[in-house]
PDB file of C-alpha atoms in Angstrom:
ATOM      1  CA  GLU A   1      10.452   3.240  14.650  1.00 74.00           C
ATOM      2  CA  SER A   2       9.282   5.838  17.441  1.00 81.00           C
ATOM      3  CA  VAL A   3       5.578   6.946  17.213  1.00 93.00           C
ATOM      4  CA  LEU A   4       4.339   9.851  18.238  1.00 96.00           C
ATOM      5  CA  ALA A   5       0.861   9.949  20.612  1.00 97.00           C
ATOM      6  CA  GLN A   6      -0.495  13.406  21.137  1.00 98.00           C
ATOM      7  CA  SER A   7      -3.644  14.224  23.984  1.00 96.00           C
ATOM      8  CA  PRO A   8      -6.514  14.998  24.541  1.00 97.00           C
ATOM      9  CA  GLY A   9      -7.391  14.803  20.064  1.00 97.00           C
ATOM     10  CA  THR A  10      -9.315  17.431  20.501  1.00 98.00           C
ATOM     11  CA  LEU A  11      -9.207  20.462  23.444  1.00 98.00           C
ATOM     12  CA  SER A  12     -11.758  22.789  23.759  1.00 98.00           C
ATOM     13  CA  LEU A  13     -11.189  25.567  26.034  1.00 97.00           C
ATOM     14  CA  SER A  14     -12.207  29.679  25.937  1.00 97.00           C
ATOM     15  CA  PRO A  15      -9.866  32.938  25.311  1.00 97.00           C
ATOM     16  CA  GLY A  16      -8.028  33.583  28.164  1.00 97.00           C
ATOM     17  CA  GLU A  17      -7.525  30.181  29.663  1.00 98.00           C
ATOM     18  CA  ARG A  18      -4.610  27.979  29.868  1.00 98.00           C
ATOM     19  CA  ALA A  19      -3.980  24.860  27.357  1.00 98.00           C
ATOM     20  CA  THR A  20      -1.963  22.051  27.997  1.00 98.00           C
ATOM     21  CA  LEU A  21      -1.047  19.757  24.905  1.00 98.00           C
ATOM     22  CA  SER A  22       0.571  16.842  25.509  1.00 98.00           C
ATOM     23  CA  CYS A  23       3.019  14.684  23.529  1.00 98.00           C
ATOM     24  CA  ARG A  24       3.926  11.282  24.058  1.00 97.00           C
ATOM     25  CA  ALA A  25       7.198   8.785  22.085  1.00 96.00           C
ATOM     26  CA  SER A  26       6.960   5.583  22.476  1.00 94.00           C
ATOM     27  CA  GLN A  27      10.597   5.311  22.616  1.00 92.00           C
ATOM     28  CA  SER A  28      13.295   7.744  24.073  1.00 93.00           C
ATOM     29  CA  ILE A  29      14.141  11.461  21.680  1.00 91.00           C
ATOM     30  CA  ASP A  30      17.026  13.360  22.326  1.00 93.00           C
ATOM     31  CA  ASP A  31      14.985  16.909  22.661  1.00 94.00           C
ATOM     32  CA  ARG A  32      17.788  19.129  20.495  1.00 94.00           C
ATOM     33  CA  PHE A  33      15.351  16.749  17.463  1.00 94.00           C
ATOM     34  CA  PHE A  34      12.033  17.775  19.019  1.00 96.00           C
ATOM     35  CA  SER A  35       9.360  20.127  17.594  1.00 97.00           C
ATOM     36  CA  TRP A  36       5.518  21.411  18.174  1.00 98.00           C
ATOM     37  CA  TYR A  37       4.365  22.907  15.007  1.00 98.00           C
ATOM     38  CA  GLN A  38       0.340  24.781  14.876  1.00 98.00           C
ATOM     39  CA  GLN A  39      -1.456  24.059  11.447  1.00 98.00           C
ATOM     40  CA  LYS A  40      -4.648  26.850  10.532  1.00 97.00           C
ATOM     41  CA  PRO A  41      -7.100  25.628   8.257  1.00 95.00           C
ATOM     42  CA  GLY A  42      -5.398  25.851   4.261  1.00 94.00           C
ATOM     43  CA  GLN A  43      -1.868  26.971   5.472  1.00 97.00           C
ATOM     44  CA  ALA A  44       1.496  25.208   5.596  1.00 97.00           C
ATOM     45  CA  PRO A  45       2.517  23.921   9.813  1.00 98.00           C
ATOM     46  CA  ARG A  46       4.035  26.903  11.283  1.00 98.00           C
ATOM     47  CA  LEU A  47       7.140  25.975  14.068  1.00 98.00           C
ATOM     48  CA  LEU A  48       6.167  27.247  17.228  1.00 98.00           C
ATOM     49  CA  ILE A  49       9.420  25.343  19.373  1.00 98.00           C
ATOM     50  CA  TYR A  50      11.984  23.527  18.211  1.00 97.00           C
ATOM     51  CA  ALA A  51      14.642  21.438  20.327  1.00 96.00           C
ATOM     52  CA  ALA A  52      11.478  20.553  23.222  1.00 97.00           C
ATOM     53  CA  SER A  53      11.917  24.067  24.461  1.00 98.00           C
ATOM     54  CA  SER A  54      13.321  26.763  22.462  1.00 97.00           C
ATOM     55  CA  ARG A  55      10.621  29.532  20.870  1.00 98.00           C
ATOM     56  CA  ALA A  56      10.560  29.413  17.253  1.00 97.00           C
ATOM     57  CA  THR A  57      11.642  33.635  15.651  1.00 96.00           C
ATOM     58  CA  GLY A  58       8.536  35.279  16.309  1.00 96.00           C
ATOM     59  CA  ILE A  59       6.503  32.888  18.442  1.00 98.00           C
ATOM     60  CA  PRO A  60       4.582  34.752  21.231  1.00 97.00           C
ATOM     61  CA  GLU A  61       5.617  34.305  25.131  1.00 98.00           C
ATOM     62  CA  ARG A  62       2.255  32.927  25.763  1.00 98.00           C
ATOM     63  CA  PHE A  63       3.703  29.347  23.510  1.00 98.00           C
ATOM     64  CA  SER A  64       6.325  27.251  26.189  1.00 98.00           C
ATOM     65  CA  GLY A  65       7.736  23.764  25.601  1.00 98.00           C
ATOM     66  CA  SER A  66       8.676  21.040  27.869  1.00 98.00           C
ATOM     67  CA  GLY A  67       9.582  17.756  28.893  1.00 97.00           C
ATOM     68  CA  SER A  68      12.135  15.326  27.754  1.00 96.00           C
ATOM     69  CA  GLY A  69      12.495  11.514  27.035  1.00 94.00           C
ATOM     70  CA  THR A  70       9.355  10.554  26.096  1.00 96.00           C
ATOM     71  CA  ASP A  71       7.002  12.754  27.264  1.00 97.00           C
ATOM     72  CA  PHE A  72       6.817  16.469  26.104  1.00 98.00           C
ATOM     73  CA  THR A  73       4.228  19.007  26.695  1.00 98.00           C
ATOM     74  CA  LEU A  74       2.792  22.322  24.602  1.00 98.00           C
ATOM     75  CA  THR A  75       1.461  25.349  26.402  1.00 98.00           C
ATOM     76  CA  ILE A  76       0.027  28.274  25.761  1.00 98.00           C
ATOM     77  CA  SER A  77      -0.495  30.515  28.973  1.00 97.00           C
ATOM     78  CA  ARG A  78      -3.642  32.460  28.216  1.00 96.00           C
ATOM     79  CA  LEU A  79      -5.437  32.060  24.942  1.00 98.00           C
ATOM     80  CA  GLU A  80      -5.908  34.532  22.182  1.00 98.00           C
ATOM     81  CA  PRO A  81      -8.583  33.735  19.230  1.00 97.00           C
ATOM     82  CA  GLU A  82      -5.797  33.294  16.892  1.00 97.00           C
ATOM     83  CA  ASP A  83      -4.654  30.238  18.898  1.00 98.00           C
ATOM     84  CA  PHE A  84      -7.567  28.270  17.713  1.00 97.00           C
ATOM     85  CA  ALA A  85      -6.046  25.596  15.673  1.00 97.00           C
ATOM     86  CA  VAL A  86      -4.001  22.016  15.054  1.00 97.00           C
ATOM     87  CA  TYR A  87      -1.316  21.472  16.828  1.00 98.00           C
ATOM     88  CA  TYR A  88       1.619  18.645  16.010  1.00 98.00           C
ATOM     89  CA  CYS A  89       4.940  17.471  17.678  1.00 98.00           C
ATOM     90  CA  GLN A  90       7.029  15.766  15.648  1.00 97.00           C
ATOM     91  CA  GLN A  91      10.839  14.467  16.182  1.00 95.00           C
ATOM     92  CA  TYR A  92      13.745  13.090  14.439  1.00 91.00           C
ATOM     93  CA  GLY A  93      14.256   9.345  15.271  1.00 83.00           C
ATOM     94  CA  GLY A  94      17.976   8.833  13.040  1.00 80.00           C
ATOM     95  CA  SER A  95      18.050   6.019  10.657  1.00 79.00           C
ATOM     96  CA  PRO A  96      17.045   9.078   9.239  1.00 82.00           C
ATOM     97  CA  MET A  97      13.282   9.188   9.613  1.00 87.00           C
ATOM     98  CA  TYR A  98      11.210  11.890  10.685  1.00 92.00           C
ATOM     99  CA  THR A  99       7.854  11.436  12.111  1.00 94.00           C
ATOM    100  CA  PHE A 100       4.493  13.479  13.291  1.00 96.00           C
ATOM    101  CA  GLY A 101       2.447  13.513  15.945  1.00 97.00           C
ATOM    102  CA  GLN A 102      -1.404  12.985  14.684  1.00 97.00           C
ATOM    103  CA  GLY A 103      -2.260  16.174  15.813  1.00 97.00           C
ATOM    104  CA  THR A 104      -4.143  17.660  18.472  1.00 98.00           C
ATOM    105  CA  LYS A 105      -7.103  20.033  17.513  1.00 97.00           C
ATOM    106  CA  LEU A 106      -8.015  23.350  19.827  1.00 98.00           C
ATOM    107  CA  GLU A 107     -11.591  24.242  19.900  1.00 97.00           C
ATOM    108  CA  ILE A 108     -12.833  27.667  21.201  1.00 93.00           C
TER     109      ILE A 108
ATOM    110  CA  GLN B   1      13.530  36.051   3.504  1.00 93.00           C
ATOM    111  CA  LEU B   2      12.882  32.692   2.597  1.00 96.00           C
ATOM    112  CA  LEU B   3      10.405  31.592   0.366  1.00 97.00           C
ATOM    113  CA  LEU B   4       9.589  27.771  -0.886  1.00 98.00           C
ATOM    114  CA  GLN B   5       7.146  27.534  -3.591  1.00 98.00           C
ATOM    115  CA  GLU B   6       5.855  23.980  -4.604  1.00 97.00           C
ATOM    116  CA  SER B   7       4.659  23.364  -7.720  1.00 95.00           C
ATOM    117  CA  GLY B   8       3.403  19.829  -9.632  1.00 93.00           C
ATOM    118  CA  PRO B   9       0.517  18.606 -12.335  1.00 92.00           C
ATOM    119  CA  GLY B  10      -1.650  18.595  -9.741  1.00 93.00           C
ATOM    120  CA  LEU B  11      -3.569  15.270 -10.756  1.00 97.00           C
ATOM    121  CA  VAL B  12      -1.497  11.987 -11.809  1.00 97.00           C
ATOM    122  CA  LYS B  13      -3.139   8.687 -13.016  1.00 97.00           C
ATOM    123  CA  PRO B  14      -2.198   5.385 -10.895  1.00 97.00           C
ATOM    124  CA  SER B  15       0.931   3.498 -11.820  1.00 97.00           C
ATOM    125  CA  GLU B  16       2.409   7.262 -12.959  1.00 97.00           C
ATOM    126  CA  THR B  17       4.930   9.153 -12.101  1.00 97.00           C
ATOM    127  CA  LEU B  18       4.550  12.282 -10.226  1.00 98.00           C
ATOM    128  CA  SER B  19       6.846  14.764 -10.108  1.00 98.00           C
ATOM    129  CA  LEU B  20       7.077  18.030  -7.823  1.00 98.00           C
ATOM    130  CA  THR B  21       9.345  20.787  -7.818  1.00 98.00           C
ATOM    131  CA  CYS B  22      10.069  23.385  -5.123  1.00 98.00           C
ATOM    132  CA  ILE B  23      11.557  26.323  -6.288  1.00 98.00           C
ATOM    133  CA  VAL B  24      13.853  28.196  -3.659  1.00 98.00           C
ATOM    134  CA  SER B  25      14.155  32.151  -3.535  1.00 97.00           C
ATOM    135  CA  GLY B  26      15.981  34.368  -0.023  1.00 95.00           C
ATOM    136  CA  GLY B  27      18.601  31.686   0.266  1.00 94.00           C
ATOM    137  CA  SER B  28      20.642  29.810  -1.326  1.00 94.00           C
ATOM    138  CA  ILE B  29      19.703  25.797  -1.477  1.00 95.00           C
ATOM    139  CA  SER B  30      23.632  24.327  -1.672  1.00 93.00           C
ATOM    140  CA  SER B  31      24.623  26.768   1.323  1.00 89.00           C
ATOM    141  CA  GLY B  32      24.209  26.092   4.887  1.00 88.00           C
ATOM    142  CA  ASP B  33      23.803  23.542   7.474  1.00 89.00           C
ATOM    143  CA  TYR B  34      20.234  23.057   5.783  1.00 94.00           C
ATOM    144  CA  TYR B  35      18.635  19.951   4.488  1.00 95.00           C
ATOM    145  CA  TRP B  36      15.939  20.935   1.760  1.00 97.00           C
ATOM    146  CA  GLY B  37      12.664  18.152   2.018  1.00 97.00           C
ATOM    147  CA  TRP B  38       9.644  17.101   0.587  1.00 98.00           C
ATOM    148  CA  ILE B  39       6.395  16.670   3.305  1.00 98.00           C
ATOM    149  CA  ARG B  40       2.668  14.811   2.363  1.00 98.00           C
ATOM    150  CA  GLN B  41      -0.471  15.479   4.478  1.00 97.00           C
ATOM    151  CA  SER B  42      -3.647  13.768   3.995  1.00 94.00           C
ATOM    152  CA  PRO B  43      -6.792  12.688   6.045  1.00 87.00           C
ATOM    153  CA  GLY B  44      -5.781   9.307   6.502  1.00 83.00           C
ATOM    154  CA  LYS B  45      -2.392   8.897   7.173  1.00 87.00           C
ATOM    155  CA  GLY B  46      -1.454  12.942   8.861  1.00 92.00           C
ATOM    156  CA  LEU B  47       2.037  14.220   8.214  1.00 96.00           C
ATOM    157  CA  GLU B  48       4.620  11.918   6.366  1.00 96.00           C
ATOM    158  CA  TRP B  49       8.458  12.894   6.021  1.00 96.00           C
ATOM    159  CA  ILE B  50       9.221  11.387   2.285  1.00 97.00           C
ATOM    160  CA  ALA B  51      12.786  12.917   1.551  1.00 96.00           C
ATOM    161  CA  SER B  52      15.253  15.506   1.971  1.00 96.00           C
ATOM    162  CA  ILE B  53      18.366  16.407   0.130  1.00 96.00           C
ATOM    163  CA  TYR B  54      21.481  18.378   1.750  1.00 95.00           C
ATOM    164  CA  SER B  55      23.091  21.214   0.580  1.00 92.00           C
ATOM    165  CA  SER B  56      26.189  18.902  -0.546  1.00 90.00           C
ATOM    166  CA  GLY B  57      23.864  16.287  -2.419  1.00 89.00           C
ATOM    167  CA  GLY B  58      23.515  13.772   0.120  1.00 93.00           C
ATOM    168  CA  THR B  59      20.228  12.211  -0.170  1.00 94.00           C
ATOM    169  CA  TYR B  60      17.690  10.634   2.206  1.00 93.00           C
ATOM    170  CA  TYR B  61      14.291   8.423   2.208  1.00 94.00           C
ATOM    171  CA  ASN B  62      11.734   7.663   4.497  1.00 93.00           C
ATOM    172  CA  PRO B  63      12.004   3.328   4.543  1.00 92.00           C
ATOM    173  CA  SER B  64       8.201   3.531   3.390  1.00 91.00           C
ATOM    174  CA  PHE B  65       8.778   5.259   0.229  1.00 90.00           C
ATOM    175  CA  LYS B  66      11.910   4.698  -0.668  1.00 75.00           C
ATOM    176  CA  SER B  67      12.118   1.803  -3.954  1.00 86.00           C
ATOM    177  CA  ARG B  68       9.709   4.111  -5.603  1.00 96.00           C
ATOM    178  CA  VAL B  69      11.170   7.747  -5.428  1.00 97.00           C
ATOM    179  CA  ALA B  70      14.038  10.045  -5.344  1.00 97.00           C
ATOM    180  CA  ILE B  71      14.833  13.193  -4.712  1.00 97.00           C
ATOM    181  CA  SER B  72      17.346  15.753  -6.399  1.00 97.00           C
ATOM    182  CA  ALA B  73      18.878  19.308  -6.757  1.00 97.00           C
ATOM    183  CA  ASP B  74      19.892  21.577  -9.180  1.00 96.00           C
ATOM    184  CA  THR B  75      21.843  24.122  -7.711  1.00 94.00           C
ATOM    185  CA  SER B  76      21.487  26.561 -11.158  1.00 95.00           C
ATOM    186  CA  ASP B  77      17.858  27.329 -10.535  1.00 96.00           C
ATOM    187  CA  ASN B  78      18.044  26.963  -7.099  1.00 97.00           C
ATOM    188  CA  GLN B  79      15.001  23.965  -6.698  1.00 97.00           C
ATOM    189  CA  PHE B  80      14.603  20.443  -5.342  1.00 98.00           C
ATOM    190  CA  SER B  81      12.657  18.113  -6.691  1.00 98.00           C
ATOM    191  CA  LEU B  82      10.616  14.794  -6.616  1.00 98.00           C
ATOM    192  CA  ASN B  83       9.829  11.592  -8.349  1.00 98.00           C
ATOM    193  CA  LEU B  84       7.203   9.553  -6.469  1.00 98.00           C
ATOM    194  CA  ARG B  85       7.079   6.464  -9.301  1.00 97.00           C
ATOM    195  CA  PHE B  86       3.967   3.997  -8.571  1.00 96.00           C
ATOM    196  CA  VAL B  87       1.739   6.020  -7.857  1.00 97.00           C
ATOM    197  CA  SER B  88      -2.085   5.197  -6.217  1.00 96.00           C
ATOM    198  CA  ALA B  89      -5.213   6.916  -5.043  1.00 95.00           C
ATOM    199  CA  ALA B  90      -3.339   6.169  -1.521  1.00 95.00           C
ATOM    200  CA  ASP B  91      -0.672   9.302  -2.995  1.00 96.00           C
ATOM    201  CA  THR B  92      -3.484  11.500  -3.625  1.00 97.00           C
ATOM    202  CA  ALA B  93      -2.149  14.630  -0.842  1.00 97.00           C
ATOM    203  CA  VAL B  94      -1.260  18.500  -0.176  1.00 97.00           C
ATOM    204  CA  TYR B  95       2.117  17.696  -0.482  1.00 98.00           C
ATOM    205  CA  TYR B  96       4.670  20.296   1.176  1.00 98.00           C
ATOM    206  CA  CYS B  97       8.455  21.432   0.274  1.00 98.00           C
ATOM    207  CA  ALA B  98       9.850  22.584   3.678  1.00 98.00           C
ATOM    208  CA  ARG B  99      13.939  23.049   4.298  1.00 97.00           C
ATOM    209  CA  HIS B 100      15.156  22.048   7.834  1.00 93.00           C
ATOM    210  CA  VAL B 101      17.547  22.903   9.851  1.00 90.00           C
ATOM    211  CA  GLY B 102      20.334  19.431  10.432  1.00 85.00           C
ATOM    212  CA  TRP B 103      18.092  17.097  11.633  1.00 86.00           C
ATOM    213  CA  GLY B 104      15.988  19.450  13.500  1.00 88.00           C
ATOM    214  CA  ARG B 105      13.510  21.279  12.412  1.00 94.00           C
ATOM    215  CA  PHE B 106      11.816  22.685  10.001  1.00 96.00           C
ATOM    216  CA  ASP B 107      11.559  26.103   9.847  1.00 95.00           C
ATOM    217  CA  SER B 108       9.881  27.046   6.566  1.00 97.00           C
ATOM    218  CA  TRP B 109       7.585  25.891   4.710  1.00 98.00           C
ATOM    219  CA  GLY B 110       5.814  26.431   1.249  1.00 98.00           C
ATOM    220  CA  GLN B 111       2.218  26.414   0.722  1.00 96.00           C
ATOM    221  CA  ALA B 112       2.199  23.478  -0.832  1.00 96.00           C
ATOM    222  CA  THR B 113       0.833  22.032  -3.669  1.00 97.00           C
ATOM    223  CA  LEU B 114      -2.342  19.201  -3.881  1.00 97.00           C
ATOM    224  CA  VAL B 115      -1.552  16.044  -5.829  1.00 97.00           C
ATOM    225  CA  THR B 116      -4.886  13.790  -6.683  1.00 97.00           C
ATOM    226  CA  VAL B 117      -4.252  10.351  -8.088  1.00 97.00           C
ATOM    227  CA  SER B 118      -6.952   9.512 -10.258  1.00 96.00           C
ATOM    228  CA  SER B 119      -7.528   8.052 -13.642  1.00 95.00           C
TER     229      SER B 119
END
């Protein structure tokens, strides 16, 4: 079973700055099955990026995903106040089996 | 607009069976290349996928739960359900139902239901 490790655990930035979040898999992943989610307190996770680099419907262009194999990155080009939340990466690893990272908290 | 809504007991006693239902509106659970799944979230274990059911009825389980979990669908009422047997305090969590597109992204989520296991 592939494990996803997100870093950093907490990222402290200011509005207007650039955020770079990392997710590393213990085994190589098929890019088609890698996604990023945003979760705010009391809400369900919201799909941001799928297939490693495709933005979900309605997601602003400031969100972008990149990477392949075992290393993936979520970049928020210019932080807006509403972007401060917890971010999770997720992969399908076959068998079937889905796994999620432990999350990165993006705080002001 | 696709909407998913979980319902469940809120409180379950240890060793009993947890039963949850997800009512889907705005789309049929029996059509398309979609899977309908359950995911839970707890402070200790984060987000965990539990089980999914395909639009044609195939079922898929996380091996960690496989011995005590069952997922089923009622296409006439457009809902699907989860039964988790022999619950313990470790099963206390927020439970989400969600749709996933093939074995890819979870693109629609319910608002969640909190389940506490306690005597």
